[in-house]
Short mmCIF file of C-alpha atoms in Angstrom, two decimals:
data_model
loop_
_atom_site.label_atom_id
_atom_site.label_comp_id
_atom_site.label_asym_id
_atom_site.label_seq_id
_atom_site.Cartn_x
_atom_site.Cartn_y
_atom_site.Cartn_z
CA MET A 1 -50.66 -36.90 34.06
CA TYR A 2 -51.33 -34.69 37.10
CA ILE A 3 -49.17 -35.77 39.98
CA SER A 4 -49.36 -34.41 43.72
CA LYS A 5 -47.15 -32.76 45.18
CA ARG A 6 -47.83 -35.11 48.08
CA LYS A 7 -47.05 -38.22 45.33
CA ILE A 8 -42.64 -36.29 44.67
CA LEU A 9 -43.23 -35.51 48.18
CA ASP A 10 -43.87 -38.98 49.54
CA ALA A 11 -41.48 -41.03 46.79
CA THR A 12 -38.46 -38.58 47.33
CA ILE A 13 -38.19 -39.48 50.89
CA PRO A 14 -35.39 -41.69 52.34
CA SER A 15 -36.00 -45.01 54.53
CA THR A 16 -32.73 -43.89 56.61
CA PRO A 17 -31.08 -40.78 57.07
CA LEU A 18 -31.51 -37.40 54.99
CA ASP A 19 -29.34 -37.96 52.38
CA ARG A 20 -27.52 -34.42 52.63
CA PRO A 21 -26.18 -34.77 55.38
CA VAL A 22 -22.54 -33.63 54.57
CA HIS A 23 -22.99 -30.42 54.12
CA ILE A 24 -24.93 -30.20 57.23
CA ALA A 25 -22.83 -32.04 59.37
CA SER A 26 -20.31 -30.36 59.21
CA LEU A 27 -22.30 -26.82 59.96
CA VAL A 28 -23.67 -28.21 62.73
CA ARG A 29 -20.10 -28.81 64.19
CA ARG A 30 -18.70 -25.72 63.40
CA ILE A 31 -21.71 -24.80 65.57
CA GLY A 32 -20.59 -26.67 67.81
CA ALA A 33 -17.25 -25.41 68.35
CA VAL A 34 -19.00 -23.01 68.83
CA LEU A 35 -21.35 -23.31 71.94
CA ILE A 36 -18.37 -25.45 73.55
CA ALA A 37 -16.61 -22.35 73.52
CA LEU A 38 -19.74 -20.39 74.53
CA LEU A 39 -20.55 -23.03 77.47
CA LEU A 40 -16.87 -23.73 78.79
CA THR A 41 -16.55 -19.68 78.99
CA VAL A 42 -19.82 -20.19 81.03
CA PRO A 43 -18.94 -17.85 84.33
CA PRO A 44 -17.99 -20.26 87.85
CA ASP A 45 -19.39 -17.86 90.55
CA ALA A 46 -17.53 -17.96 93.10
CA GLU A 47 -17.80 -20.03 95.61
CA ALA A 48 -17.60 -22.50 93.34
CA GLN A 49 -13.59 -21.54 92.20
CA LEU A 50 -13.38 -22.45 96.20
CA SER A 51 -14.44 -25.04 96.67
CA SER A 52 -13.49 -27.48 93.22
CA ARG A 53 -12.06 -31.15 93.96
CA SER A 54 -11.57 -31.17 90.64
CA ASP A 55 -11.90 -35.38 91.71
CA PRO A 56 -12.02 -38.02 88.60
CA LEU A 57 -13.32 -40.43 90.69
CA ARG A 58 -17.03 -39.25 91.02
CA PHE A 59 -17.38 -39.75 87.72
CA ILE A 60 -17.57 -43.36 88.80
CA GLU A 61 -19.35 -43.46 91.28
CA TYR A 62 -22.22 -41.40 89.63
CA LEU A 63 -21.71 -43.72 86.45
CA ARG A 64 -22.07 -46.70 88.99
CA ASP A 65 -24.89 -45.56 90.88
CA ASP A 66 -27.09 -44.16 88.66
CA PHE A 67 -27.53 -47.25 86.93
CA THR A 68 -27.74 -48.53 89.78
CA ALA A 69 -30.81 -46.68 90.82
CA ALA A 70 -32.03 -46.61 87.77
CA GLY A 71 -34.58 -49.15 87.66
CA PRO A 72 -35.59 -48.47 90.53
CA ALA A 73 -35.72 -44.80 90.35
CA PHE A 74 -38.02 -46.32 86.88
CA LEU A 75 -40.31 -48.71 89.13
CA THR A 76 -41.60 -46.14 91.95
CA GLY A 77 -41.43 -42.97 89.52
CA SER A 78 -44.28 -40.19 90.57
CA PRO A 79 -47.02 -41.38 90.04
CA LEU A 80 -48.10 -37.71 88.88
CA VAL A 81 -45.49 -37.27 86.32
CA VAL A 82 -45.81 -40.57 84.46
CA VAL A 83 -50.35 -39.78 84.51
CA GLY A 84 -48.72 -37.03 83.20
CA VAL A 85 -46.15 -37.99 79.98
CA SER A 86 -48.75 -40.83 79.25
CA SER A 87 -51.59 -38.48 79.17
CA ALA A 88 -50.15 -36.29 76.73
CA VAL A 89 -48.66 -38.80 74.56
CA VAL A 90 -52.65 -39.71 73.90
CA VAL A 91 -54.44 -36.78 73.77
CA THR A 92 -51.51 -36.03 71.13
CA SER A 93 -51.76 -38.80 68.93
CA ARG A 94 -55.47 -37.98 68.18
CA TYR A 95 -54.55 -35.99 66.34
CA ASP A 96 -51.22 -37.71 65.40
CA ALA A 97 -52.44 -37.34 61.59
CA THR A 98 -53.67 -33.74 61.55
CA LEU A 99 -50.57 -32.59 62.95
CA GLN A 100 -48.00 -34.42 60.80
CA ASP A 101 -49.87 -33.00 57.68
CA ARG A 102 -49.92 -28.92 58.08
CA ALA A 103 -46.04 -29.87 59.80
CA GLU A 104 -45.22 -31.71 56.40
CA ARG A 105 -45.67 -28.14 54.68
CA TYR A 106 -42.23 -27.43 55.67
CA GLY A 107 -40.04 -30.24 54.60
CA ASP A 108 -38.37 -28.77 52.36
CA VAL A 109 -36.88 -25.70 53.66
CA GLU A 110 -33.36 -25.85 54.55
CA LEU A 111 -33.36 -24.85 58.24
CA VAL A 112 -35.70 -27.72 59.36
CA ARG A 113 -32.88 -30.10 58.03
CA ILE A 114 -30.14 -28.44 59.59
CA VAL A 115 -31.82 -28.65 62.98
CA ASN A 116 -32.62 -32.31 62.41
CA GLU A 117 -28.72 -32.57 62.59
CA PHE A 118 -28.57 -31.75 66.30
CA GLY A 119 -30.82 -34.72 67.42
CA ASP A 120 -28.76 -37.28 65.39
CA VAL A 121 -27.15 -39.57 68.06
CA ARG A 122 -24.42 -40.12 66.16
CA THR A 123 -23.61 -36.21 66.22
CA VAL A 124 -24.23 -35.14 69.42
CA ARG A 125 -23.02 -38.46 71.48
CA PRO A 126 -19.35 -37.35 70.00
CA PHE A 127 -20.18 -33.68 70.34
CA THR A 128 -21.12 -34.32 74.19
CA VAL A 129 -17.94 -36.73 75.22
CA LEU A 130 -15.86 -33.08 73.03
CA VAL A 131 -17.68 -30.78 75.57
CA PHE A 132 -17.18 -32.77 78.27
CA ALA A 133 -13.61 -33.48 77.70
CA GLY A 134 -12.65 -29.77 77.35
CA SER A 135 -14.58 -29.03 80.42
CA LEU A 136 -11.16 -31.56 82.31
CA MET A 137 -9.42 -27.73 80.97
CA GLN A 138 -11.16 -26.18 83.47
CA PRO A 139 -11.65 -26.03 87.01
CA ASP A 140 -14.88 -25.79 87.84
CA GLU A 141 -16.66 -28.41 88.10
CA ARG A 142 -19.86 -27.67 88.33
CA VAL A 143 -19.08 -27.10 84.36
CA GLN A 144 -17.07 -30.52 84.38
CA ASP A 145 -20.25 -31.53 86.29
CA ALA A 146 -23.24 -30.53 83.85
CA ALA A 147 -21.20 -31.78 81.10
CA PHE A 148 -20.95 -35.07 82.56
CA THR A 149 -24.20 -35.23 82.62
CA SER A 150 -25.46 -33.95 79.70
CA LEU A 151 -23.18 -36.88 78.11
CA GLU A 152 -24.66 -39.59 80.39
CA ALA A 153 -28.43 -38.58 79.85
CA VAL A 154 -27.79 -38.97 75.66
CA ILE A 155 -26.76 -42.00 76.77
CA MET A 156 -29.15 -43.11 79.24
CA SER A 157 -32.38 -42.19 78.18
CA ASN A 158 -31.36 -43.76 74.04
CA ILE A 159 -31.52 -47.17 76.13
CA VAL A 160 -34.39 -46.94 77.24
CA THR A 161 -35.89 -45.17 73.58
CA GLY A 162 -34.35 -48.20 72.11
CA ALA A 163 -35.96 -50.72 74.88
CA LEU A 164 -39.06 -49.63 73.72
CA LYS A 165 -38.56 -48.66 69.96
CA ALA A 166 -38.48 -52.15 69.45
CA LEU A 167 -41.48 -53.14 72.14
CA PHE A 168 -43.69 -50.55 70.16
CA GLY A 169 -43.17 -51.38 66.57
CA ARG A 170 -44.41 -48.44 65.45
CA ALA A 171 -44.19 -47.32 60.99
CA ARG A 172 -43.49 -43.93 60.35
CA PRO A 173 -44.68 -41.69 58.15
CA TYR A 174 -43.35 -42.21 55.56
CA GLN A 175 -44.21 -45.98 55.54
CA ASP A 176 -47.85 -44.58 54.36
CA GLU A 177 -48.67 -47.33 56.90
CA GLY A 178 -51.16 -44.95 59.38
CA ALA A 179 -50.37 -43.62 62.44
CA GLY A 180 -52.27 -45.99 64.35
CA SER A 181 -49.83 -48.97 62.87
CA PHE A 182 -48.04 -50.55 65.91
CA GLU A 183 -46.37 -54.31 64.98
CA PRO A 184 -44.48 -55.41 68.06
CA PHE A 185 -39.73 -56.24 67.48
CA SER A 186 -41.33 -55.36 62.97
CA GLY A 187 -38.23 -53.85 63.04
CA ASN A 188 -40.78 -50.50 63.01
CA THR A 189 -38.90 -48.20 64.73
CA SER A 190 -41.29 -44.34 64.78
CA PHE A 191 -41.94 -44.52 68.75
CA PRO A 192 -40.42 -42.67 69.87
CA SER A 193 -38.22 -40.62 68.36
CA GLY A 194 -34.73 -40.40 68.95
CA HIS A 195 -33.78 -37.59 67.86
CA ALA A 196 -36.34 -35.56 70.15
CA THR A 197 -34.90 -38.04 73.72
CA THR A 198 -31.27 -36.77 72.13
CA ALA A 199 -32.63 -33.53 72.28
CA PHE A 200 -33.82 -32.89 75.12
CA ALA A 201 -31.55 -35.66 76.48
CA PHE A 202 -28.75 -33.32 75.95
CA LEU A 203 -29.36 -30.04 77.11
CA ALA A 204 -31.49 -30.81 80.02
CA PRO A 205 -29.23 -31.57 82.39
CA TRP A 206 -27.20 -27.58 80.90
CA ILE A 207 -30.82 -26.60 81.46
CA MET A 208 -30.83 -27.23 85.96
CA TYR A 209 -27.05 -26.75 86.22
CA TYR A 210 -27.16 -22.88 84.48
CA PRO A 211 -30.43 -21.73 84.17
CA GLY A 212 -30.07 -18.49 82.38
CA PRO A 213 -31.48 -16.74 79.15
CA LEU A 214 -28.50 -18.33 77.14
CA ILE A 215 -29.08 -22.27 78.22
CA TYR A 216 -33.34 -21.63 77.02
CA GLY A 217 -31.84 -20.02 74.19
CA ALA A 218 -30.37 -23.23 73.85
CA ALA A 219 -33.11 -24.54 74.88
CA GLY A 220 -34.86 -23.60 71.66
CA ILE A 221 -32.51 -25.93 69.20
CA ALA A 222 -34.83 -29.35 71.00
CA GLY A 223 -37.38 -28.63 70.03
CA GLY A 224 -36.37 -27.35 65.91
CA THR A 225 -35.21 -30.90 66.49
CA ALA A 226 -38.94 -32.04 67.58
CA LEU A 227 -40.55 -30.92 64.91
CA ALA A 228 -38.33 -31.03 61.54
CA ARG A 229 -39.02 -34.93 62.04
CA LEU A 230 -42.59 -34.30 61.82
CA SER A 231 -41.69 -32.02 58.87
CA LEU A 232 -39.74 -34.85 57.63
CA ARG A 233 -42.59 -37.51 57.56
CA PHE A 234 -40.17 -39.54 60.54
CA HIS A 235 -41.95 -38.99 63.83
CA TRP A 236 -45.44 -38.73 64.44
CA PRO A 237 -45.67 -36.03 67.51
CA SER A 238 -46.82 -37.99 69.51
CA ASP A 239 -43.60 -39.70 68.92
CA VAL A 240 -41.24 -36.52 69.01
CA VAL A 241 -43.55 -35.77 72.81
CA ALA A 242 -42.97 -39.19 74.48
CA GLY A 243 -39.22 -38.64 72.58
CA ALA A 244 -39.12 -35.02 74.26
CA ALA A 245 -40.28 -36.59 77.83
CA ILE A 246 -37.99 -39.46 77.58
CA GLY A 247 -35.04 -36.91 77.10
CA SER A 248 -35.43 -33.94 79.59
CA LEU A 249 -36.39 -36.85 82.66
CA THR A 250 -33.93 -39.02 82.38
CA GLY A 251 -30.96 -35.41 82.46
CA ILE A 252 -33.41 -33.55 85.30
CA TRP A 253 -33.02 -36.83 87.24
CA LEU A 254 -29.24 -37.48 86.47
CA ALA A 255 -28.64 -33.44 87.48
CA ARG A 256 -30.94 -34.02 90.98
CA ARG A 257 -28.97 -37.17 91.41
CA HIS A 258 -25.24 -35.60 91.36
CA LEU A 259 -26.15 -31.95 92.21
CA GLY A 260 -27.17 -33.53 95.94
CA HIS A 261 -24.48 -35.04 95.56
CA SER A 262 -22.72 -31.45 95.43
CA GLY A 263 -22.12 -31.54 99.18
CA ALA A 264 -21.66 -35.00 100.02
CA THR A 265 -18.61 -35.36 102.60
CA ARG A 266 -16.86 -38.73 100.39
CA ILE A 267 -13.98 -40.07 101.51
CA ARG A 268 -10.83 -41.79 100.16
CA PRO A 269 -7.75 -43.03 99.48
CA VAL A 270 -4.46 -41.94 99.33
CA ALA A 271 -1.39 -43.50 98.40
CA GLY A 272 2.07 -42.41 96.64
CA PRO A 273 5.67 -42.43 97.06
CA GLY A 274 5.86 -42.85 101.24
CA THR A 275 1.95 -41.77 102.14
CA VAL A 276 -0.61 -44.21 102.62
CA GLY A 277 -3.69 -42.47 104.44
CA LEU A 278 -7.36 -41.20 103.33
CA ARG A 279 -8.69 -38.17 102.32
CA VAL A 280 -12.41 -35.73 103.04
CA VAL A 281 -13.79 -35.24 100.33
CA TRP A 282 -16.11 -32.46 101.30
#
């Protein structure tokens, strides 16, 4: 009896995250340690060192202001951006089945399974926390802000993606229900891709704070994660386009806000032994 390669692949695709996470996760942690070292040794410019304020209260301000502004920003976003992203998703969706079939041939490549882990929020979220904690151990405020913005972008973008997943209820490729299977609140969670959202949200702020060959090269990992989701039949191409857009736009929006705050003058209350007053920070 002849059994097609496609049938074998369908039978072995898990309905939950990959069955081989142990050694892959270990490798991700090792690579993550190297990335932390690289990110924390990015040479700050002299002006950044001189203007470093080391004021941890700003992160509370960022959270408060960002989440307050997120709703209005979402509702009043640039029409050009909205139209551009929507058009990209719609156009890509027309070729979902064709592109998906082509990507499947790489599903057994070990590198594909490795880069897939870089978009797993259960891996990336703790990693971004470690990067942020590590950034606080050195004096450059720009590195601290970049690390915090990256962490916040991962969290905020996944809130958006999680809501859209429930709303659209799209079936995943391995469920064999077709690219047009949408059933809101059915429990199906293909659209948008959470892995693509996470990978691009993590890297976008770093690109904004430290544009350069090193960071641009790291962005290739995010692209690899998006392609891995196709090869492993977890997502349709339009899923990863939407996820990448959500992650990137969230990271860019937050980075622009925080970079804009960097030069702002602020007044802080100061209280200590024998001291009560105000401190001007700029």
